[in-house]
Coordinates of C-alpha atoms in Angstrom, one line a residue:
Chain A
M1 CA 56.9 13.0 -16.9
K2 CA 58.6 10.7 -19.4
G3 CA 58.8 7.1 -20.4
E4 CA 58.1 4.9 -17.4
S5 CA 56.0 7.3 -15.4
I6 CA 53.5 7.9 -18.3
N7 CA 53.0 4.1 -18.3
D8 CA 52.4 4.2 -14.6
L9 CA 49.8 6.9 -15.1
K10 CA 48.1 4.8 -17.8
K11 CA 48.0 1.8 -15.5
Y12 CA 46.5 4.0 -12.8
L13 CA 43.9 5.4 -15.1
S14 CA 42.9 1.9 -16.2
T15 CA 42.2 0.5 -12.7
G16 CA 38.4 1.0 -13.2
R17 CA 38.0 3.2 -10.1
S18 CA 35.8 6.2 -10.3
L19 CA 38.6 8.8 -10.4
K20 CA 38.2 12.5 -9.9
I21 CA 40.7 14.4 -11.9
C22 CA 41.5 18.1 -11.9
I23 CA 43.5 19.9 -14.5
L24 CA 45.1 23.2 -13.6
D25 CA 45.5 26.3 -15.7
N26 CA 48.1 28.9 -14.9
N27 CA 45.7 31.8 -14.2
S28 CA 43.9 29.7 -11.5
V29 CA 47.1 28.8 -9.8
E30 CA 47.9 32.5 -9.6
F31 CA 44.5 33.2 -8.1
L32 CA 44.9 30.4 -5.6
T33 CA 48.2 31.7 -4.4
W34 CA 46.5 35.0 -3.6
V35 CA 43.7 33.4 -1.5
R36 CA 45.9 30.8 0.1
K37 CA 45.6 32.4 3.6
S38 CA 41.8 32.3 3.4
V39 CA 41.3 29.0 1.7
S40 CA 43.9 26.3 2.1
P41 CA 44.9 24.0 -0.8
E42 CA 43.6 20.9 1.2
K43 CA 40.1 22.3 1.3
I44 CA 40.1 22.7 -2.5
F45 CA 42.0 19.7 -3.7
S46 CA 41.7 16.8 -1.3
Q47 CA 38.6 15.6 -3.1
Y48 CA 40.5 15.0 -6.3
D49 CA 42.4 11.8 -6.9
M50 CA 44.8 13.5 -9.2
I51 CA 46.0 17.0 -10.1
L52 CA 47.4 17.3 -13.6
I53 CA 49.3 20.1 -15.3
P54 CA 50.4 19.9 -18.9
K55 CA 54.0 20.8 -19.5
W56 CA 53.2 23.8 -21.6
V57 CA 51.2 25.2 -18.6
W58 CA 53.9 24.2 -16.2
V59 CA 56.4 26.3 -18.1
E60 CA 54.1 29.3 -17.4
V61 CA 53.6 28.4 -13.8
C62 CA 57.4 28.4 -13.3
D63 CA 57.6 32.0 -14.3
S64 CA 56.6 32.8 -10.7
D65 CA 58.2 31.2 -7.6
N66 CA 55.0 31.6 -5.7
R67 CA 53.0 29.6 -8.2
K68 CA 55.7 27.0 -8.4
S69 CA 55.9 26.5 -4.6
Y70 CA 52.1 26.4 -4.4
I71 CA 52.1 23.4 -6.8
N72 CA 55.0 21.7 -5.0
D73 CA 53.0 22.0 -1.8
L74 CA 49.9 20.4 -3.4
K75 CA 51.7 17.1 -3.3
H76 CA 50.6 16.9 0.3
C77 CA 46.9 16.7 -0.6
S78 CA 46.8 14.8 -3.8
K79 CA 48.8 13.1 -6.6
V80 CA 50.3 15.8 -8.7
Q81 CA 51.6 15.1 -12.2
I82 CA 53.1 17.2 -14.9
I83 CA 52.5 15.7 -18.3
D84 CA 54.7 16.3 -21.3
E85 CA 52.7 16.8 -24.5
V86 CA 54.9 14.3 -26.2
D87 CA 53.4 11.7 -24.0
Y88 CA 49.9 12.4 -25.2
L89 CA 50.6 9.8 -27.9
T90 CA 51.1 7.0 -25.3
L91 CA 47.9 8.1 -23.5
V92 CA 45.9 7.6 -26.8
D93 CA 47.5 4.2 -27.4
Y94 CA 49.5 5.6 -30.3
K95 CA 46.4 6.5 -32.4
E96 CA 48.3 9.4 -34.1
A97 CA 45.5 10.4 -36.5
E98 CA 43.0 10.7 -33.7
L99 CA 45.5 12.8 -31.7
Y100 CA 45.9 15.0 -34.8
Y101 CA 42.2 15.7 -34.9
L102 CA 42.1 16.4 -31.1
F103 CA 44.7 19.1 -31.6
L104 CA 43.0 20.5 -34.7
Y105 CA 39.6 20.7 -33.0
C106 CA 41.0 22.3 -29.9
C107 CA 42.5 25.0 -32.1
Y108 CA 39.3 25.6 -34.1
N109 CA 38.6 29.0 -32.7
V110 CA 41.8 30.4 -34.0
S111 CA 41.6 30.6 -37.8
R112 CA 45.3 31.2 -38.1
L113 CA 46.2 28.0 -36.3
V114 CA 43.8 25.9 -38.3
S115 CA 45.3 27.3 -41.5
F116 CA 48.8 26.6 -40.1
I117 CA 48.0 23.1 -39.2
K118 CA 46.4 22.3 -42.6
K119 CA 49.3 24.0 -44.5
N120 CA 52.3 23.1 -42.5
I121 CA 51.4 19.9 -40.7
L122 CA 48.8 18.1 -42.9
K123 CA 50.4 19.5 -46.0
N124 CA 47.5 18.3 -48.2
R125 CA 48.2 14.7 -47.5
P126 CA 45.9 12.1 -46.0
V127 CA 46.0 12.1 -42.3
E128 CA 47.6 8.6 -42.4
D129 CA 50.7 10.1 -44.0
L130 CA 51.4 12.7 -41.2
D131 CA 55.0 13.1 -40.0
P132 CA 55.6 11.3 -36.7
Y133 CA 53.7 13.0 -33.8
E134 CA 56.8 14.2 -32.0
E135 CA 58.0 16.0 -35.1
W136 CA 54.8 17.8 -36.1
L137 CA 54.1 18.7 -32.4
S138 CA 57.4 20.5 -32.3
V139 CA 56.7 22.3 -35.6
F140 CA 53.4 23.4 -34.3
Y141 CA 54.8 24.6 -31.0
E142 CA 57.9 26.3 -32.4
E143 CA 56.4 27.8 -35.6
G144 CA 52.7 27.7 -35.3
L145 CA 52.1 29.4 -32.0
D146 CA 52.7 33.1 -31.8
Q147 CA 55.6 34.0 -29.5
K148 CA 56.4 36.9 -27.2
K149 CA 59.5 37.5 -25.2
L150 CA 58.8 37.9 -21.5
S151 CA 60.8 40.2 -19.2
N152 CA 62.5 37.2 -17.7
G153 CA 63.8 36.3 -21.1
R154 CA 61.6 33.3 -21.6
I155 CA 59.7 33.0 -24.9
Q156 CA 56.0 32.7 -24.2
R157 CA 53.9 30.8 -26.8
K158 CA 50.4 32.2 -27.2
N159 CA 47.5 29.8 -26.5
A160 CA 49.9 26.9 -25.8
G161 CA 48.5 26.3 -22.3
E162 CA 44.8 26.5 -23.4
I163 CA 45.3 24.1 -26.3
S164 CA 47.3 21.6 -24.3
I165 CA 44.7 21.6 -21.5
S166 CA 41.9 21.1 -24.0
V167 CA 43.6 18.2 -25.7
L168 CA 44.5 16.6 -22.5
S169 CA 41.0 16.8 -21.1
Y170 CA 39.6 15.2 -24.3
I171 CA 42.2 12.4 -24.1
F172 CA 40.9 11.6 -20.6
S173 CA 37.3 12.2 -21.6
Y174 CA 37.4 9.8 -24.6
Y175 CA 40.1 7.2 -23.8
Y176 CA 39.5 6.7 -20.1
S177 CA 35.8 7.4 -19.6
G178 CA 35.4 4.0 -18.0
S179 CA 37.5 4.8 -15.0
I180 CA 37.1 8.6 -14.7
D181 CA 34.0 10.2 -13.2
I182 CA 35.0 13.8 -13.2
I183 CA 37.3 15.9 -15.3
T184 CA 37.4 19.5 -13.9
I185 CA 39.5 22.2 -15.4
F186 CA 40.4 25.0 -13.0
S187 CA 40.6 28.0 -15.2
S188 CA 39.1 31.5 -15.5
D189 CA 40.4 32.0 -19.0
R190 CA 37.5 32.4 -21.4
D191 CA 39.7 31.2 -24.2
T192 CA 40.3 27.9 -22.5
Y193 CA 36.5 27.6 -21.9
E194 CA 35.8 28.4 -25.6
F195 CA 38.5 26.1 -27.0
V196 CA 37.0 23.2 -25.0
S197 CA 33.4 24.1 -26.0
K198 CA 34.2 24.5 -29.7
A199 CA 36.1 21.1 -29.7
K200 CA 33.1 19.5 -28.1
E201 CA 30.8 20.8 -30.8
I202 CA 32.9 19.3 -33.5
L203 CA 33.7 16.0 -31.8
Y204 CA 30.0 15.4 -31.3
K205 CA 29.6 15.6 -35.1
D206 CA 32.8 13.8 -36.1
E207 CA 32.3 10.2 -37.2
R208 CA 35.5 9.1 -35.4
F209 CA 34.3 10.2 -32.0
K210 CA 30.5 10.8 -32.0
D211 CA 29.4 7.4 -30.9
R212 CA 32.0 6.9 -28.2
S213 CA 31.3 7.1 -24.6
N214 CA 33.0 10.1 -22.9
T215 CA 33.2 11.8 -19.5
S216 CA 32.0 15.3 -19.6
I217 CA 34.5 18.1 -18.9
T218 CA 33.5 20.8 -16.4
F219 CA 35.1 24.0 -15.2
K220 CA 35.8 25.8 -12.0
S221 CA 36.4 29.4 -12.7
N222 CA 37.5 31.8 -9.9
D223 CA 34.0 33.0 -9.5
L224 CA 32.7 29.5 -9.2
L225 CA 35.3 28.8 -6.5
I226 CA 34.3 31.9 -4.6
Y227 CA 30.6 30.9 -4.9
E228 CA 31.5 27.4 -3.6
W229 CA 33.6 28.7 -0.7
T230 CA 30.9 31.0 0.6
R231 CA 28.5 28.1 0.5
L232 CA 30.9 25.9 2.4
G233 CA 31.6 28.7 4.9
Y234 CA 35.3 29.0 4.0
I235 CA 34.8 32.8 3.6
D236 CA 32.4 34.3 6.2
E237 CA 29.8 36.9 5.5
Q238 CA 31.7 39.8 7.2
N239 CA 34.8 39.2 5.1
I240 CA 33.2 38.6 1.7
H241 CA 33.1 42.3 0.8
T242 CA 36.9 42.7 1.4
F243 CA 37.6 39.4 -0.3
L244 CA 35.8 40.4 -3.5
D245 CA 37.4 43.8 -3.5
S246 CA 40.9 42.3 -3.2
Y247 CA 40.6 39.3 -5.5
R248 CA 37.7 39.9 -8.0
Q249 CA 37.0 42.2 -10.9
T250 CA 34.1 42.7 -13.2
R251 CA 33.8 39.6 -15.3
R252 CA 31.5 37.9 -17.8
I253 CA 29.7 34.9 -16.1
K254 CA 27.8 32.1 -17.7
F255 CA 25.1 30.8 -15.3
T256 CA 21.7 29.4 -14.9
R257 CA 18.8 30.5 -12.8
K258 CA 15.7 28.6 -11.7
K259 CA 12.4 30.4 -12.3
Q260 CA 9.3 30.1 -10.2
D261 CA 7.9 27.3 -12.3
N262 CA 11.2 25.3 -12.0
S263 CA 12.2 26.0 -15.6
I264 CA 15.8 27.1 -16.1
E265 CA 17.0 30.2 -17.8
E266 CA 20.6 30.6 -19.2
Q267 CA 22.5 33.8 -18.9
D268 CA 25.9 35.1 -20.0
K269 CA 26.4 38.5 -18.5
L270 CA 29.0 41.0 -17.4
I271 CA 28.8 41.0 -13.6
D272 CA 30.4 43.6 -11.3
N273 CA 31.2 42.9 -7.7
A274 CA 28.0 44.4 -6.3
A275 CA 25.9 42.2 -8.6
F276 CA 28.1 39.2 -7.8
L277 CA 27.5 39.7 -4.1
E278 CA 23.8 39.5 -4.7
M279 CA 24.4 36.3 -6.8
L280 CA 26.2 34.7 -3.9
K281 CA 23.1 35.0 -1.7
D282 CA 20.8 33.5 -4.4
S283 CA 20.3 29.8 -4.1
T284 CA 18.5 29.5 -7.5
I285 CA 21.7 30.3 -9.3
Y286 CA 24.2 27.8 -10.7
L287 CA 27.4 29.1 -12.2
I288 CA 28.7 27.4 -15.3
F289 CA 31.8 29.5 -16.0
Chain B
M1 CA 28.7 26.5 -65.0
S2 CA 27.4 24.0 -67.4
E3 CA 29.1 22.3 -70.3
L4 CA 30.7 24.6 -72.8
I5 CA 28.0 25.8 -75.1
T6 CA 28.9 26.1 -78.8
S7 CA 27.0 26.5 -82.0
K8 CA 27.0 22.7 -82.3
N9 CA 25.1 22.0 -79.1
L10 CA 23.0 25.1 -79.0
E11 CA 19.9 23.3 -80.2
Q12 CA 20.3 20.7 -77.5
V13 CA 20.6 23.4 -74.9
I14 CA 17.2 24.8 -76.1
E15 CA 15.7 21.3 -75.9
K16 CA 17.0 21.0 -72.3
N17 CA 15.5 24.4 -71.5
K18 CA 12.1 23.2 -72.6
L19 CA 12.2 20.5 -70.0
I20 CA 12.9 22.8 -67.1
K21 CA 11.2 26.0 -68.2
D22 CA 8.0 25.7 -66.1
D23 CA 10.0 24.7 -63.1
I24 CA 12.4 27.6 -63.4
L25 CA 9.7 30.2 -64.1
R26 CA 8.0 29.1 -60.9
L27 CA 11.4 29.6 -59.0
T28 CA 11.9 33.1 -60.5
N29 CA 8.4 34.1 -59.2
D30 CA 9.2 32.5 -55.9
F31 CA 12.4 34.4 -55.7
T32 CA 10.8 37.8 -56.3
V33 CA 8.1 37.2 -53.7
R34 CA 10.4 35.8 -51.0
F35 CA 13.6 37.8 -51.5
N36 CA 12.7 41.1 -53.0
K37 CA 10.7 42.6 -50.2
L38 CA 12.3 46.0 -50.5
G39 CA 11.4 46.3 -54.2
V40 CA 14.9 46.6 -55.6
T41 CA 14.6 47.2 -59.3
G42 CA 18.1 46.8 -60.7
Q43 CA 18.6 43.1 -61.3
D44 CA 22.4 43.4 -60.7
K45 CA 21.9 45.2 -57.4
L46 CA 19.2 42.8 -56.3
S47 CA 21.3 39.7 -56.8
F48 CA 24.3 41.1 -55.0
S49 CA 22.3 42.4 -52.1
V50 CA 20.7 39.0 -51.6
L51 CA 24.1 37.3 -51.8
K52 CA 25.6 39.8 -49.4
E53 CA 23.0 38.9 -46.8
N54 CA 24.4 35.4 -47.2
H55 CA 28.0 36.5 -46.5
L56 CA 29.1 36.8 -50.2
I57 CA 32.8 36.7 -50.6
Q58 CA 34.1 38.8 -53.6
I59 CA 37.7 38.2 -54.6
P60 CA 39.6 38.6 -57.9
I61 CA 41.0 35.2 -59.0
D62 CA 43.3 35.0 -62.0
D63 CA 41.3 32.3 -63.8
E64 CA 39.1 33.3 -66.7
Y65 CA 37.1 30.1 -66.4
W66 CA 36.2 30.3 -62.7
G67 CA 33.3 32.6 -62.2
G68 CA 32.1 31.7 -58.8
A69 CA 30.9 28.9 -56.5
I70 CA 29.0 28.1 -53.3
I71 CA 31.5 26.9 -50.7
T72 CA 29.7 24.5 -48.3
K73 CA 31.1 23.8 -44.8
G74 CA 28.9 21.7 -42.7
S75 CA 25.5 23.4 -42.8
I76 CA 27.0 26.8 -43.8
K77 CA 26.8 27.9 -47.5
I78 CA 28.9 30.8 -48.6
P79 CA 28.8 32.2 -52.2
V80 CA 32.0 33.4 -53.8
I81 CA 32.3 35.5 -56.9
N82 CA 35.5 36.1 -59.0
T83 CA 35.7 39.9 -59.5
A84 CA 38.6 39.5 -61.9
Q85 CA 36.0 38.6 -64.5
P86 CA 34.2 41.4 -66.4
R87 CA 31.1 42.7 -64.6
V88 CA 28.7 41.2 -67.1
Y89 CA 29.9 37.7 -66.1
Q90 CA 29.8 38.6 -62.4
Y91 CA 26.1 39.6 -62.7
F92 CA 25.3 36.4 -64.5
V93 CA 27.3 34.3 -62.1
A94 CA 25.5 36.0 -59.2
W95 CA 22.2 34.8 -60.4
H96 CA 23.6 31.4 -61.2
E97 CA 24.9 31.1 -57.6
I98 CA 21.6 32.3 -56.2
Y99 CA 19.9 29.3 -57.8
H100 CA 22.4 27.0 -56.1
L101 CA 22.1 28.8 -52.8
F102 CA 18.3 28.6 -52.5
Y103 CA 17.0 26.0 -54.9
D104 CA 19.7 23.5 -55.6
L105 CA 18.6 20.2 -54.0
S106 CA 22.1 18.7 -54.2
L107 CA 23.3 21.5 -51.8
R108 CA 20.3 21.4 -49.6
D109 CA 21.5 18.5 -47.4
E110 CA 24.9 18.2 -45.9
T111 CA 25.3 14.9 -47.8
H112 CA 25.8 15.2 -51.5
N113 CA 22.6 14.2 -53.3
I114 CA 23.8 11.9 -56.1
A115 CA 20.4 11.5 -57.5
V116 CA 20.6 14.9 -59.1
D117 CA 21.8 15.0 -62.7
M118 CA 24.7 17.5 -62.4
D119 CA 24.7 18.6 -66.0
L120 CA 21.0 19.4 -65.9
N121 CA 21.4 21.0 -62.5
E122 CA 24.0 23.4 -64.0
R123 CA 21.7 24.1 -66.9
R124 CA 18.9 24.9 -64.4
A125 CA 21.2 27.4 -62.7
D126 CA 22.1 29.1 -66.0
Y127 CA 18.5 29.2 -67.1
F128 CA 17.4 30.6 -63.8
A129 CA 20.1 33.3 -64.2
A130 CA 18.9 34.1 -67.8
K131 CA 15.2 34.3 -66.7
M132 CA 16.1 36.7 -63.9
I133 CA 18.2 38.9 -66.2
F134 CA 16.3 39.1 -69.5
G135 CA 13.0 40.8 -70.3
N136 CA 11.8 40.7 -73.8
V137 CA 15.2 40.6 -75.5
Y138 CA 13.8 39.5 -78.8
D139 CA 11.7 42.6 -79.3
Y140 CA 14.4 44.8 -77.9
Y141 CA 16.8 43.3 -80.5
Y142 CA 14.4 44.1 -83.3
S143 CA 13.7 47.6 -82.0
L144 CA 17.3 48.5 -82.7
D145 CA 17.9 49.9 -86.2
D146 CA 21.6 49.2 -86.4
E147 CA 22.3 47.1 -89.4
D148 CA 25.3 45.3 -87.8
F149 CA 24.3 42.1 -85.9
I150 CA 27.2 42.4 -83.4
D151 CA 26.4 46.0 -82.6
R152 CA 22.8 45.0 -81.8
V153 CA 23.9 42.2 -79.6
I154 CA 26.3 44.5 -77.8
K155 CA 23.4 46.9 -77.2
C156 CA 21.4 44.1 -75.7
M157 CA 24.4 43.2 -73.5
D158 CA 24.4 46.8 -72.3
V159 CA 20.7 47.0 -71.6
Y160 CA 20.3 43.7 -69.8
K161 CA 23.8 43.7 -68.3
A162 CA 24.3 40.2 -69.7
P163 CA 27.2 38.3 -71.2
Y164 CA 27.5 37.9 -75.0
K165 CA 26.6 34.2 -75.2
A166 CA 23.8 34.6 -72.7
V167 CA 22.2 37.2 -75.0
L168 CA 22.6 34.9 -78.0
I169 CA 21.1 31.9 -76.3
E170 CA 18.1 33.8 -75.1
L171 CA 17.6 35.3 -78.6
F172 CA 18.1 31.8 -80.2
E173 CA 15.5 30.3 -77.9
E174 CA 12.9 32.9 -78.8
A175 CA 13.8 32.7 -82.5
V176 CA 13.4 28.9 -82.5
T177 CA 10.6 28.2 -80.1
K178 CA 8.4 31.2 -80.6
Y179 CA 8.8 33.0 -83.9
N180 CA 10.4 30.4 -86.2
D181 CA 12.8 33.2 -87.2
L182 CA 15.2 31.3 -89.4
D183 CA 17.1 34.3 -90.5
L184 CA 18.0 35.3 -86.9
K185 CA 18.7 31.6 -86.1
E186 CA 21.3 31.4 -88.9
K187 CA 23.0 34.7 -87.8
I188 CA 23.3 33.5 -84.2
L189 CA 24.8 30.1 -85.3
E190 CA 27.2 32.0 -87.5
H191 CA 28.5 34.3 -84.8
F192 CA 28.0 32.1 -81.7
D193 CA 31.6 30.8 -81.5
N194 CA 33.3 34.1 -82.5
K195 CA 32.8 36.4 -79.6
P196 CA 34.1 39.9 -80.6
E197 CA 37.7 40.2 -79.5
N198 CA 37.8 43.7 -78.0
L199 CA 34.5 44.2 -76.3
V200 CA 35.8 47.2 -74.4
Q201 CA 36.6 49.1 -77.6
K202 CA 33.4 48.0 -79.2
F203 CA 31.5 49.5 -76.2
I204 CA 33.4 52.7 -76.5
D205 CA 32.8 52.9 -80.2
L206 CA 29.1 52.5 -79.7
E207 CA 29.2 55.3 -77.0
L208 CA 28.3 52.8 -74.2
D209 CA 29.7 52.6 -70.7
A210 CA 32.6 50.1 -71.1
E211 CA 32.9 49.5 -67.3
L212 CA 30.4 46.7 -67.9
V213 CA 32.9 44.6 -69.8
K214 CA 35.8 45.3 -67.4
P215 CA 36.6 43.5 -64.1
S216 CA 35.7 45.3 -60.9
Y217 CA 38.5 43.7 -58.7
V218 CA 36.3 44.2 -55.6
V219 CA 37.7 42.6 -52.5
S220 CA 35.0 41.9 -49.9
L221 CA 35.1 39.2 -47.3
G222 CA 31.4 38.6 -46.5
R223 CA 30.9 41.1 -43.7
L224 CA 33.4 39.1 -41.6
E225 CA 35.2 42.1 -40.4
K226 CA 32.0 43.6 -39.0
K227 CA 31.0 40.3 -37.5
I228 CA 34.3 39.8 -35.7
Q229 CA 34.4 43.4 -34.5
S230 CA 31.0 42.9 -32.9
V231 CA 31.9 39.7 -31.1
M232 CA 35.2 41.4 -29.9
K233 CA 33.1 44.1 -28.4
E234 CA 30.8 41.7 -26.7
N235 CA 33.5 39.5 -25.4
P236 CA 36.5 41.7 -24.5
D237 CA 38.1 38.9 -22.3
V238 CA 38.3 36.4 -25.2
S239 CA 41.6 36.8 -27.0
H240 CA 41.0 34.5 -30.0
H241 CA 38.5 37.0 -31.6
K242 CA 41.3 39.6 -31.8
D243 CA 43.6 37.0 -33.3
N244 CA 41.0 36.1 -35.9
Y245 CA 40.5 39.8 -36.7
Q246 CA 44.3 40.2 -37.2
F247 CA 44.4 37.1 -39.4
L248 CA 41.5 38.4 -41.5
L249 CA 43.2 41.8 -42.0
T250 CA 46.5 40.0 -43.0
L251 CA 44.6 37.9 -45.4
K252 CA 42.8 40.9 -46.9
N253 CA 46.1 42.8 -47.4
K254 CA 47.6 39.8 -49.1
I255 CA 44.6 39.6 -51.5
K256 CA 44.8 43.3 -52.2
K257 CA 48.6 43.1 -53.0
G258 CA 47.7 40.2 -55.3
V259 CA 45.1 42.4 -57.0
E260 CA 47.6 45.1 -57.7
G261 CA 49.5 42.5 -59.7
L262 CA 46.3 41.6 -61.6
V263 CA 45.4 45.1 -62.5
K264 CA 48.8 45.8 -64.0

């Protein structure tokens, strides 16, 4: 979206309603296309006021016609918007320096990118003297992010999607906390999760952000969706075995478990399908990611 | 390190040392009790092994005045040592940085503590280093029967693995404060500002191991490689650890190429 429509979005975000927002990552869209026959998009998305996809993610989505048509069909259940990263500046009310820090912190896990940003974007100047946002964003995208040529000829930029999702979610979290109740990222990509977590750690310490109110950012990984769907009865007990065999592999899961005395233990473990099946039956478990 | 010490301000340095002596001796005892649990006996090995536990970075930097530093980032403190400097300096700098790492109040908090007198603070770090390195250098000096003053000092450098000026300052302190040894005092003042030009050759002439006065050019990035390898193993589905590993290797190669230039 460009120009006018970003201002419409801003207006919508400032209405003061308790909005529920969902941001989609490419890997989740792929997963959702697989399970579409078992769980319809309406069941998953009708609870959200808005489904958002950053443009850098949208480019990846469009590599597959299945994914693209899935997104186009989502328009029936909720407001779907693709947001150009250039428009992030409008969303933060033109606070260019703050936007710079959001990008920097969302890249913090990748040393090479931090080094690139400091050397080629900040260039040893005070943050007030940065080049215009649109210019440095394009330098960052074109030269900073590693690239790989895909079989369809498109150049894929490594980490572009994860970074864009993280920045966008923090923009909503910090600049529209008054009207947004929920920001949920649909992603099973551990990198996305860690980019968001690392940025949170730094933002909480940063003088510019630490005392501001913000909406927390949560995740729905594929495993969390499956867990939810079995609870809601979307997948019945007879089929769950086949469902897991077809759509799930061994994966690291972050979760909590309530002990007998009601205290909570945290775990981060590699879980195969057999163990996952047990977890689905256990009501003392809450999946985090 | 502290202000440049010359024959002109040597007496003042000794005066400053008097003020901090009790404090520093207490710290050297504290260090031995707390950090040398394995009973390492070589002072040079001990300092490096303690620093390595704190992710010491060793890189050659083409700057003869830059011996090392503690880099602080948030609550993390990382010691760095310039391995393009002769080993004797590295050993001294290692102890100097240990003082900053464990005992420097201005580095203890995240916020810089401006109440600390920076000059005196650096003196404390140097004095701590000297007290960790030297035993009874005065008696050792007199046990040598060489007639030549410089030869004796070089032999002290060899035994204590200490820099030229550090030996002289230690000797000067003993001569002035303990023995009122005016003859030695004069000799030190006479030679203090004229460090022998070719120490390597002097070591060879005296049949000593000249490696001590040559740079080591070690490149070591604080166990980072091992650390990243282990998180990669634990989290195979996180790609940024692999990226960081590649970045580290590229960086290391770059440094090693730079070193080749330095050695030539």
